[in-house]
Amino acid sequence: MSSLRFKALEMLSFTDFRKDNAVTVPAKLSELFCQNVFSEETMREYLTKEAFTSIQNAIKRGTKIQRDVADQIAVAMKDWALSKGVTHYTHWFQPLTGSTAEKHDSFFTPFESDRAIERFSGGMLIQQEPDASSFPNGGIRNTFEARGYTAWDPTSPAFIMGTTLCIPSIFISYTGETLDYKAPLLRALHALDEAATDICKSYFDKNVTKVIPTLGWEQEYFLVDSALYQSRPDLVITGKTLLGHSPAKGQQLDDHYFGSIPTRVMNFMKELEIECMKLGIPVTTRHNEVAPNQFELAPMFEEVNVAVDHNSLLMDIMARVAHKHHFHILFHEKPFAGVNGSGKHNNWSLATDTGENLLMPGKNPKKNLQFLTFFVNTLKAVHDYADLLRASIASASNDHRLGANEAPPAIISAFIGTQLFGVLEELEKVTDGKLSPEEKTELKLNVVGKIPEILLDNTDRNRTSPFAFTGNKFEIRAVGSSANCAEVMTVMNAIVAKQLQSFKIEVDKLITEDGLKKDEAIFNILREYIKVSKNIMFEGDGYSEEWAEEAEKRGLNNLKTTPEALTKELDQKFIDLYEELGIYTHREIEARNEIKLEKYSTVIAIEGTVLADIARNHIIPCALKYQNRLIENVKGIKEIFSDKEFKDLAKEQMNMIAEISQHVSIIKVEADALLAAIKNAKSVEDPQASATQFCNDVKPRFEKIRDSSDALEMVVDDELWPMTKYRELLFTR
């Protein structure tokens, strides 16, 4: 292993990455935009008027595409793809593995003994049949029940990767249960569209016919040289380093953040942006992040479903482009101890088909009341369903990050800024029932009317808040960098949809039964929501012990681990929410909960097994080899010097020999105990109990092995040490 480490470092010295991986960027990236996408412009060129209208209605209104029209679309899509050199097609979907999946089929179809054509029909476009039992299903499918279906999602455009036409699709079992991230997300988006549009049309703007939830994600990641990556078995198998002493210099000088981007990394970014443009991913931001070799990119806001697809696609593209530049990309939330991990901030908002952002104050009191309606309802939804939101971002890898210095704590709270909080406090004082003319005037002029001015100076961010309002959107900061955005977006859109439905019922009741004017009814309901939701509003340091104590007093849960968070997911309140909105059936909810628990246990088991393997097969032999050198050195000193001189001269060597023996003993004992603990946890049949045992009994054992291994790293001769060190992984350019 040590020879592999030094060969990797030597390779770096003799490679001219500036020259070998130089990238030429076109004068205008915009000219590449959607080059490999079956975009609206491309549809206009290739589709008949009937087919174009049909697919646009499906995208904008959710209407069904008839089979004969699907045949027309399929032929046009094939002709466009063939003009781009495409030979195969696939239904591109997002199973519950956390990555994307695809099964390629050729357009090639023989029709006589010596003749063939390229064929693609509406049936092929609409549906494919992959194996459903081989993907995570939570017991919904038996191994012998293999049939599953992918079905075309026309609301997300098809695209070309290499020589393959990729058709974004949902994935369901033979019996109709959802087995992916996309299908529940589409249902949640539909529910929110209906609820929000109903409120807009009833109270604010009759011209609104559709509300579109939007998402702007921010993707953080690390880049590691491919050769150095291959020299670390823990990185290769688990995506994170399971041991490694912190370097003398990490991120403490704050010199990496927004610093000059290294040339080699810049070449990677340039090529990545070119590929993103071709695939219609509107990336606009790139920069160094806080930790060494950590970076970030972010796009323009898009409709949530398309944005989720683009993020999943982006992660695939990033890995491919990184490989071309002799990098390996790390999406793990905490690949290195002692430096910042990576997140994927989800910036969520609501837009109307009339061009308005519902979370942006307007130029008059009516528009500001509209803003307050959606703003307060969102806070109420997060308050009522905080534990469900927490469960949606739970994973073994994100547990390492939440609550550390670069990520929010596990307590779900909302940061809205002191000035906007002051507005809510004023609204809390609204009179119960009908408002006097003076109160109406005061509210319109001095409270609601001044919101735009307040927000001009209220766009600061609280890095310790998992849910922050940042001027015209909410930022969900606790999402992990490796996560699929769809899960948290499904929850976010579902809970707001449910809350808006309840709001509409309550307001209408005050209007019809109590005789209140529309605005009076809205103010009355918002007042009560503000009172209830204040528990989650917090402006201070989310990392502090004081906040943890205060949150407990407020009745907020601090679900620090994934098993803890997932126990809440099956609360009847959450099951009722999903069933009422038609997002999941009870069976699907339980299946997904089981999948997440089993994934957690599997990840911890893999990490523990790899750590024990490295400790016993790499660290211990290396330490003993160096210890033998020291022993030989001590024997030589004893032969040369007198007994009195020997005691003084060999004292430190003897201490080092003893220290190595102590650490080797700890590593051996703890590695054996770790493997035994893994075996015991695996034997527990109940997924929740097994995950809890992995969390409480297996995971804590990692630290003792790591502590002794990292201590040995600072003692053993550098030339003998088998594992590429942090200083090499993080600072080799």
PDB file of C-alpha atoms in Angstrom, residues 1 23 52 106 109 136 167 205 208 266 368 429 431 473 495 504 532 536 556 580-581 587 610 640 655 660 689 705 707:
ATOM      1  CA  MET A   1       0.000   0.000   0.000  1.00  0.00           C
ATOM      2  CA  VAL A  23     -10.413  23.028 -22.300  1.00  0.00           C
ATOM      3  CA  PHE A  52     -46.726  19.777 -30.069  1.00  0.00           C
ATOM      4  CA  SER A 106     -31.334  -0.270 -29.583  1.00  0.00           C
ATOM      5  CA  THR A 109     -34.808  -3.629 -35.743  1.00  0.00           C
ATOM      6  CA  PRO A 136     -34.853  -1.473  -3.065  1.00  0.00           C
ATOM      7  CA  ILE A 167     -36.286   9.568 -21.422  1.00  0.00           C
ATOM      8  CA  ASP A 205     -55.619  37.140  -8.547  1.00  0.00           C
ATOM      9  CA  VAL A 208     -53.664  32.672 -11.915  1.00  0.00           C
ATOM     10  CA  MET A 266     -10.839  25.154 -13.553  1.00  0.00           C
ATOM     11  CA  ASN A 368     -47.983  42.020   0.467  1.00  0.00           C
ATOM     12  CA  LYS A 429     -51.875  41.764  17.859  1.00  0.00           C
ATOM     13  CA  THR A 431     -58.110  42.162  16.852  1.00  0.00           C
ATOM     14  CA  LYS A 473     -37.349  32.057  -1.017  1.00  0.00           C
ATOM     15  CA  ILE A 495     -46.837  19.785   3.861  1.00  0.00           C
ATOM     16  CA  LYS A 504     -58.611  27.939   2.697  1.00  0.00           C
ATOM     17  CA  VAL A 532     -48.673  28.567  16.993  1.00  0.00           C
ATOM     18  CA  ILE A 536     -39.805  27.193  15.529  1.00  0.00           C
ATOM     19  CA  LEU A 556     -39.012  20.812  19.524  1.00  0.00           C
ATOM     20  CA  GLU A 580     -55.073  12.182   2.073  1.00  0.00           C
ATOM     21  CA  LEU A 581     -53.010  13.891  -0.638  1.00  0.00           C
ATOM     22  CA  ARG A 587     -47.822   0.202   2.374  1.00  0.00           C
ATOM     23  CA  VAL A 610     -13.737  -1.861   5.820  1.00  0.00           C
ATOM     24  CA  ILE A 640      27.537  -0.255  21.859  1.00  0.00           C
ATOM     25  CA  ASN A 655       8.664   4.543  25.017  1.00  0.00           C
ATOM     26  CA  ILE A 660       3.086   1.222  19.427  1.00  0.00           C
ATOM     27  CA  ALA A 689     -34.160  -2.268  16.078  1.00  0.00           C
ATOM     28  CA  ILE A 705      -9.809   2.306  16.257  1.00  0.00           C
ATOM     29  CA  ASP A 707      -7.821   7.353  17.483  1.00  0.00           C
TER      30      ASP A 707
END
